[in-house]
Amino acid sequence: MSERISVSAKPVAAMSGGEGPSGAAASELAHLYGNAGSWPAGETAPPPVRNLLGIAGLGRDNLLTLLDIAGGFKRDPHETPALLRGHTVVLYFNKPSTRTRISFETAVAQLGGTPLAVGPHELQLDRGETIEDTARVISSYARAFVIRTFSDEDVRRFAATATIPVVNALTDMHHPCQVIGDLFTMRELWGGFAGRRVAFIGDGDNVAHSLIEGCALLGVDVAVACPPGYEPDAGIVEAAKRAAAASGSTVLITHDPREAVAEADAVYTDVWLSMGVPELERAARVSAFRDYQVNVALMSPAKPDAVFLHCLPAHRGEEVAPDVFDGPRSRVFQQAANRLPTEQAILFALLTGRLRDVSKNVPFAKELS
Ligand code: CP
Ligand code: NVA
């Protein structure tokens, strides 16, 4: 377990004008970066990470730094009550949300700020104002922009113009905030990641993609079982395999759920019909996913102390049997609760320049921003 990192840093003055974050002491940054070795003496530190658009682009060290910072916030949610005092964070949700929206709103409040949650019909975007104009205007009012929407390209366009941090709160392809919370939960459960195996059973979309990326970076074996036609994106899998080779772990994609679950430490599933998937697909999906329900029989090839995980919301009787979801192996509400300290950590780290952009040094990192 990493030692505690104090999160009590002053807000970075340079950020308020839309400038890049800076200001943390070099020694402090060196310490944070130092979990895989500091940059060589005399060399300029890599630039700070401005946005969280996906897991892969973060790299292993930043991911671990976020987990460490989240640990501090879990112990003391009010450790930095002044970071956002007098400032707003805009939360734009173009899809429904319970956990992500409420945890981010609460995180902003605990950092001393005011969250402004807006839906698709409340901004002029819906009436044709461009993403770029919107990003430019919001950057002149708020300290950060959290966005849940459909297209990753829209989020990238927003981030390309915004001068404040942009956080992906779920797109069709990625759910990085969820998986940072999940990895935090796994570390709480296991104390570390070495030698662990996670099985994901179900649809190879946003949650699966981010989980594959996060596990590969942190050296967790990940096995995904999905019906034919619902496999995760091939490019994400290929990049994750290269990351896994570097971290000493493996990525397996299979159509056989029992193969995926064999000797797993955690069995994870997600809904069969993600937000935005047409209801017309329901019958075909229920039929395709029927043999992929996580039930007591499917849990049996996992390790005896394996836990059950789910990003939520859950549909008991579809992707998970009620006796697994509500049973003794389920850690789903611990997972959900951990969204709060990890959202705090994400905002804190981006606003104070705690993360270093190492993507140029990491050949498998997807350039998302
Ligand atoms: N897991 C998750 O992101 O939940 P919400 O859709 O409720 O935010
Ligand atoms: N895959 C799901 C995740 C919900 C948190 C969806 O996109 O609806």
Coordinates of C-alpha atoms and ligand atoms in Angstrom, one line a residue:
M1 CA 0.0 0.0 0.0
S2 CA 1.4 3.4 -0.9
E3 CA 2.0 5.8 2.0
R4 CA -0.6 8.5 2.5
I5 CA -0.3 11.6 0.4
S6 CA -1.6 14.7 2.0
V7 CA -4.0 16.5 -0.2
S8 CA -3.8 19.8 1.7
A9 CA -2.4 21.9 -1.1
K10 CA -3.4 25.5 -1.8
P11 CA -5.5 26.2 -4.9
V12 CA -3.3 26.9 -7.9
A13 CA -3.7 30.6 -8.7
A14 CA -2.5 30.2 -12.2
M15 CA -5.5 28.0 -13.0
S16 CA -8.2 30.6 -12.5
G17 CA -7.2 32.5 -15.7
G18 CA -7.4 29.4 -17.7
E19 CA -3.6 28.9 -17.6
G20 CA -2.0 25.5 -17.1
P21 CA -1.8 24.3 -13.6
S22 CA 1.4 24.8 -11.7
G23 CA 2.6 25.8 -8.3
A24 CA 3.1 22.6 -6.4
A25 CA 6.6 22.3 -5.0
A26 CA 9.0 20.5 -7.3
S27 CA 9.9 18.1 -4.5
E28 CA 6.3 17.3 -3.9
L29 CA 5.7 16.6 -7.6
A30 CA 8.9 14.5 -7.7
H31 CA 7.5 12.5 -4.8
L32 CA 4.2 11.9 -6.5
Y33 CA 5.8 11.0 -9.7
G34 CA 8.4 9.0 -8.0
N35 CA 6.4 5.7 -7.6
A36 CA 8.1 4.6 -10.8
G37 CA 11.2 6.7 -10.5
S38 CA 11.5 10.4 -10.8
W39 CA 12.5 12.1 -14.0
P40 CA 16.3 12.5 -14.3
A41 CA 17.9 15.3 -12.5
G42 CA 18.3 18.4 -14.6
E43 CA 15.5 17.4 -17.0
T44 CA 12.3 19.3 -17.1
A45 CA 9.3 17.6 -15.5
P46 CA 6.6 16.4 -18.0
P47 CA 3.7 18.9 -18.3
P48 CA 0.7 18.5 -16.1
V49 CA -2.3 16.5 -17.3
R50 CA -5.1 18.9 -17.8
N51 CA -8.0 16.6 -18.6
L52 CA -9.3 13.1 -17.7
L53 CA -10.8 11.8 -21.0
G54 CA -9.9 8.1 -20.6
I55 CA -7.8 5.7 -18.4
A56 CA -5.1 4.7 -20.9
G57 CA -3.7 8.2 -21.5
L58 CA -3.2 8.7 -17.8
G59 CA -0.5 6.0 -17.4
R60 CA 0.2 3.8 -14.4
D61 CA 1.9 6.4 -12.2
N62 CA -0.9 8.9 -12.4
L63 CA -3.5 6.2 -11.8
L64 CA -1.7 5.2 -8.6
T65 CA -1.4 8.8 -7.6
L66 CA -5.1 9.3 -8.0
L67 CA -5.7 6.2 -5.8
D68 CA -3.4 7.6 -3.1
I69 CA -5.1 11.0 -3.1
A70 CA -8.5 9.3 -3.0
G71 CA -7.3 7.5 0.1
G72 CA -6.6 10.8 1.8
F73 CA -10.1 12.1 0.9
K74 CA -11.7 8.9 2.1
R75 CA -10.1 9.4 5.5
D76 CA -10.9 13.1 5.6
P77 CA -13.4 14.3 3.0
H78 CA -13.0 17.9 4.2
E79 CA -9.2 18.1 4.1
T80 CA -9.1 20.8 1.4
P81 CA -12.2 22.9 2.1
A82 CA -10.9 26.0 0.3
L83 CA -9.7 24.5 -3.0
L84 CA -12.8 25.6 -4.9
R85 CA -14.1 28.3 -2.5
G86 CA -16.0 30.9 -4.5
H87 CA -15.7 28.8 -7.7
T88 CA -18.1 26.7 -9.7
V89 CA -17.7 23.4 -11.5
V90 CA -20.1 22.7 -14.4
L91 CA -21.5 19.2 -14.6
Y92 CA -23.2 18.6 -18.0
F93 CA -25.2 15.4 -18.1
N94 CA -26.6 14.4 -21.5
K95 CA -27.5 10.9 -20.1
P96 CA -29.1 10.0 -16.7
S97 CA -26.9 9.5 -13.7
T98 CA -27.3 8.8 -10.0
R99 CA -23.8 8.0 -8.7
T100 CA -21.6 10.1 -11.0
R101 CA -23.7 13.2 -10.8
I102 CA -24.4 13.1 -7.0
S103 CA -20.8 12.1 -6.1
F104 CA -19.3 14.9 -8.3
E105 CA -21.8 17.4 -6.9
T106 CA -20.9 16.3 -3.4
A107 CA -17.2 16.3 -4.2
V108 CA -17.3 19.9 -5.4
A109 CA -19.2 20.9 -2.3
Q110 CA -16.6 19.2 -0.1
L111 CA -13.8 21.0 -1.9
G112 CA -15.6 24.3 -1.1
G113 CA -17.1 25.0 -4.5
T114 CA -20.6 25.2 -6.0
P115 CA -21.6 22.5 -8.5
L116 CA -23.8 23.6 -11.4
A117 CA -25.5 20.6 -12.9
V118 CA -27.1 21.1 -16.3
G119 CA -29.0 18.9 -18.7
P120 CA -29.1 18.8 -22.4
H121 CA -32.1 21.2 -22.7
E122 CA -30.6 23.8 -20.5
L123 CA -27.6 24.9 -22.6
Q124 CA -27.7 26.5 -26.0
L125 CA -25.9 23.5 -27.4
D126 CA -29.3 22.0 -28.1
R127 CA -30.2 25.0 -30.2
G128 CA -27.1 24.8 -32.3
E129 CA -24.4 26.7 -30.4
T130 CA -21.1 25.0 -31.1
I131 CA -19.2 22.9 -28.7
E132 CA -16.2 25.2 -29.1
D133 CA -18.1 28.4 -28.3
T134 CA -19.7 26.7 -25.3
A135 CA -16.3 25.5 -24.0
R136 CA -14.8 28.9 -24.4
V137 CA -17.6 30.6 -22.5
I138 CA -17.8 28.1 -19.7
S139 CA -14.0 28.3 -19.3
S140 CA -14.3 31.9 -18.4
Y141 CA -16.7 31.2 -15.5
A142 CA -16.0 27.8 -14.0
R143 CA -12.9 26.0 -12.8
A144 CA -13.7 22.6 -14.3
F145 CA -16.2 20.9 -16.7
V146 CA -17.5 17.4 -16.1
I147 CA -19.3 15.9 -19.1
R148 CA -21.5 12.8 -19.6
T149 CA -22.5 12.3 -23.2
F150 CA -22.6 9.9 -26.1
S151 CA -19.6 10.7 -28.4
D152 CA -16.0 10.8 -27.3
E153 CA -15.3 13.1 -30.2
D154 CA -17.6 15.7 -28.7
V155 CA -15.7 15.4 -25.4
R156 CA -12.4 15.8 -27.3
R157 CA -13.7 18.8 -29.1
F158 CA -14.7 20.4 -25.8
A159 CA -11.4 19.7 -24.2
A160 CA -9.5 21.0 -27.2
T161 CA -11.0 24.5 -26.8
A162 CA -11.6 24.6 -23.0
T163 CA -8.9 26.2 -20.8
I164 CA -10.2 24.5 -17.7
P165 CA -10.0 20.7 -16.9
V166 CA -12.5 18.5 -18.7
V167 CA -13.5 15.2 -17.1
N168 CA -15.2 12.4 -19.0
A169 CA -18.1 11.3 -16.8
L170 CA -19.1 8.5 -19.2
T171 CA -19.2 8.3 -23.0
D172 CA -20.3 5.4 -25.2
M173 CA -16.6 4.2 -25.2
H174 CA -15.2 5.1 -21.8
H175 CA -16.1 5.4 -18.1
P176 CA -12.8 6.4 -16.5
C177 CA -14.3 7.8 -13.3
Q178 CA -16.1 4.5 -12.6
V179 CA -12.9 2.5 -13.1
I180 CA -10.8 4.7 -10.9
G181 CA -13.4 4.1 -8.2
D182 CA -13.3 0.3 -8.9
L183 CA -9.5 0.1 -8.8
F184 CA -9.6 2.0 -5.5
T185 CA -12.1 -0.6 -4.2
M186 CA -9.9 -3.4 -5.4
R187 CA -6.9 -2.0 -3.6
E188 CA -9.0 -1.6 -0.4
L189 CA -10.1 -5.2 -0.7
W190 CA -6.8 -6.8 -1.6
G191 CA -4.1 -4.3 -0.4
G192 CA -2.5 -4.3 -3.8
F193 CA -2.9 -5.6 -7.4
A194 CA -0.1 -8.2 -7.9
G195 CA -1.3 -11.6 -9.0
R196 CA -5.0 -10.6 -9.1
R197 CA -7.4 -11.5 -11.8
V198 CA -10.6 -9.7 -12.8
A199 CA -13.3 -11.3 -15.0
F200 CA -15.7 -9.0 -16.8
I201 CA -18.8 -10.7 -18.1
G202 CA -21.1 -8.9 -20.5
D203 CA -21.2 -6.1 -23.0
G204 CA -17.8 -4.9 -24.2
D205 CA -18.5 -1.2 -24.1
N206 CA -17.6 1.8 -22.0
V207 CA -17.1 0.2 -18.5
A208 CA -15.4 -2.9 -20.0
H209 CA -13.0 -0.7 -22.0
S210 CA -12.0 1.4 -19.1
L211 CA -11.7 -1.7 -16.8
I212 CA -9.5 -3.4 -19.4
E213 CA -7.2 -0.3 -19.6
G214 CA -7.0 0.2 -15.8
C215 CA -6.2 -3.5 -15.1
A216 CA -3.6 -3.6 -17.8
L217 CA -1.8 -0.6 -16.5
L218 CA -1.8 -1.8 -12.9
G219 CA -0.7 -5.3 -13.6
V220 CA -4.1 -7.0 -13.0
D221 CA -5.0 -10.0 -15.3
V222 CA -8.3 -9.2 -17.0
A223 CA -10.5 -11.6 -18.8
V224 CA -13.6 -10.4 -20.7
A225 CA -16.3 -12.8 -21.8
C226 CA -19.0 -11.5 -24.1
P227 CA -21.3 -12.9 -26.8
P228 CA -20.1 -12.8 -30.4
G229 CA -20.7 -9.4 -31.8
Y230 CA -20.4 -7.6 -28.4
E231 CA -16.6 -7.7 -28.0
P232 CA -14.7 -4.7 -26.8
D233 CA -13.1 -2.4 -29.3
A234 CA -10.2 -4.1 -31.0
G235 CA -7.9 -1.0 -30.8
I236 CA -8.4 -0.7 -27.1
V237 CA -7.7 -4.4 -26.6
E238 CA -4.5 -4.2 -28.6
A239 CA -3.2 -1.2 -26.7
A240 CA -4.2 -2.8 -23.4
K241 CA -2.3 -6.0 -24.3
R242 CA 0.8 -3.9 -24.8
A243 CA 0.3 -2.2 -21.5
A244 CA -0.3 -5.5 -19.8
A245 CA 2.9 -6.9 -21.3
A246 CA 4.8 -4.0 -19.7
S247 CA 3.0 -4.4 -16.3
G248 CA 3.4 -8.2 -16.3
S249 CA -0.3 -9.1 -16.7
T250 CA -2.6 -10.5 -19.4
V251 CA -5.7 -9.5 -21.3
L252 CA -8.0 -12.3 -22.5
I253 CA -11.1 -11.8 -24.6
T254 CA -13.3 -14.9 -24.9
H255 CA -16.9 -16.0 -25.6
D256 CA -16.8 -18.5 -22.8
P257 CA -17.8 -17.0 -19.4
R258 CA -16.5 -19.9 -17.4
E259 CA -13.1 -19.5 -19.0
A260 CA -13.1 -15.8 -18.0
V261 CA -14.2 -16.5 -14.4
A262 CA -11.8 -19.3 -13.7
E263 CA -9.6 -18.4 -10.7
A264 CA -10.8 -14.8 -10.8
D265 CA -10.5 -12.6 -7.7
A266 CA -13.4 -10.4 -8.8
V267 CA -16.3 -11.0 -11.2
Y268 CA -17.7 -7.8 -12.7
T269 CA -20.7 -7.2 -14.9
D270 CA -22.7 -4.3 -16.4
V271 CA -26.1 -3.8 -17.9
W272 CA -27.0 -5.5 -21.2
L273 CA -28.5 -2.4 -22.6
S274 CA -26.4 0.7 -22.0
M275 CA -27.8 4.2 -22.1
G276 CA -28.3 5.2 -25.7
V277 CA -28.7 1.7 -27.0
P278 CA -32.1 1.6 -28.8
E279 CA -34.8 -0.2 -26.8
L280 CA -35.5 -2.0 -30.1
E281 CA -32.4 -4.1 -29.4
R282 CA -33.6 -5.4 -26.1
A283 CA -35.0 -8.7 -27.3
A284 CA -31.9 -9.5 -29.4
R285 CA -29.6 -8.6 -26.5
V286 CA -31.5 -10.5 -23.9
S287 CA -31.2 -13.5 -26.1
A288 CA -27.5 -13.0 -26.9
F289 CA -26.6 -12.4 -23.3
R290 CA -28.7 -15.1 -21.7
D291 CA -25.8 -17.4 -20.9
Y292 CA -23.7 -14.5 -19.6
Q293 CA -25.8 -13.9 -16.4
V294 CA -23.6 -13.8 -13.3
N295 CA -25.2 -16.3 -11.0
V296 CA -24.1 -18.7 -8.3
A297 CA -23.2 -21.4 -10.9
L298 CA -21.0 -18.9 -12.9
M299 CA -19.3 -17.7 -9.8
S300 CA -18.2 -21.2 -8.9
P301 CA -15.0 -21.4 -11.1
A302 CA -13.8 -18.2 -9.4
K303 CA -11.6 -18.2 -6.4
P304 CA -13.4 -19.2 -3.2
D305 CA -13.1 -15.7 -1.8
A306 CA -13.9 -13.9 -5.1
V307 CA -16.0 -10.8 -4.9
F308 CA -18.8 -9.7 -7.2
L309 CA -18.6 -6.1 -8.6
H310 CA -21.1 -4.1 -10.7
C311 CA -20.9 -0.4 -11.7
L312 CA -24.6 0.0 -11.1
P313 CA -27.4 0.6 -11.9
A314 CA -28.2 -3.2 -11.8
H315 CA -31.0 -5.2 -13.3
R316 CA -31.5 -8.2 -11.0
G317 CA -32.5 -11.2 -13.0
E318 CA -30.8 -9.9 -16.2
E319 CA -27.0 -9.5 -16.0
V320 CA -26.9 -10.7 -12.4
A321 CA -28.9 -13.1 -10.3
P322 CA -30.4 -11.6 -7.2
D323 CA -28.7 -14.0 -4.9
V324 CA -25.3 -12.9 -6.2
F325 CA -26.1 -9.2 -6.3
D326 CA -27.5 -9.3 -2.7
G327 CA -25.3 -12.1 -1.5
P328 CA -22.2 -12.2 0.7
R329 CA -19.7 -11.8 -2.1
S330 CA -21.2 -8.6 -3.4
R331 CA -19.1 -5.4 -2.9
V332 CA -21.2 -3.3 -5.1
F333 CA -22.2 -0.7 -2.5
Q334 CA -18.6 -0.3 -1.3
Q335 CA -17.8 0.3 -5.0
A336 CA -20.5 2.9 -5.3
A337 CA -19.5 4.7 -2.1
N338 CA -15.9 4.9 -3.3
R339 CA -17.0 7.1 -6.2
L340 CA -17.0 10.0 -3.9
P341 CA -13.4 10.1 -2.7
T342 CA -12.2 9.2 -6.2
E343 CA -14.2 12.0 -7.8
Q344 CA -12.7 14.4 -5.2
A345 CA -9.3 13.1 -6.1
I346 CA -9.8 13.6 -9.8
L347 CA -10.9 17.2 -9.4
F348 CA -8.2 17.9 -6.9
A349 CA -5.4 16.3 -8.9
L350 CA -6.4 18.1 -12.2
L351 CA -6.9 21.5 -10.5
T352 CA -3.5 21.4 -8.6
G353 CA -1.4 19.9 -11.4
R354 CA -0.7 16.7 -9.5
L355 CA -0.7 14.4 -12.6
R356 CA 2.2 14.5 -15.1
D357 CA 1.6 13.8 -18.8
V358 CA 3.8 10.8 -19.5
S359 CA 1.9 9.7 -22.6
K360 CA 4.8 10.5 -24.9
N361 CA 7.0 8.1 -23.0
V362 CA 4.3 5.4 -23.0
P363 CA 4.0 3.9 -26.4
F364 CA 0.7 2.2 -25.7
A365 CA -1.0 5.2 -24.2
K366 CA -4.0 6.3 -26.3
E367 CA -3.6 10.0 -27.0
L368 CA -7.0 11.1 -25.9
S369 CA -6.4 14.7 -25.2
Ligands
CP1 N1 -22.0 3.7 -12.3 C1 -22.5 4.9 -12.7 O1 -21.8 5.7 -13.4 O2 -23.7 5.2 -12.2 P1 -24.6 6.4 -12.7 O3 -25.0 6.2 -14.2 O4 -25.8 6.4 -11.8 O5 -23.8 7.7 -12.6
NVA2 N1 -22.6 0.6 -19.7 C1 -23.5 1.4 -18.9 C2 -22.8 2.0 -17.7 C3 -23.7 2.7 -16.7 C4 -22.9 3.3 -15.6 C5 -24.1 2.5 -19.7 O1 -23.4 3.1 -20.5 O2 -25.3 2.7 -19.6

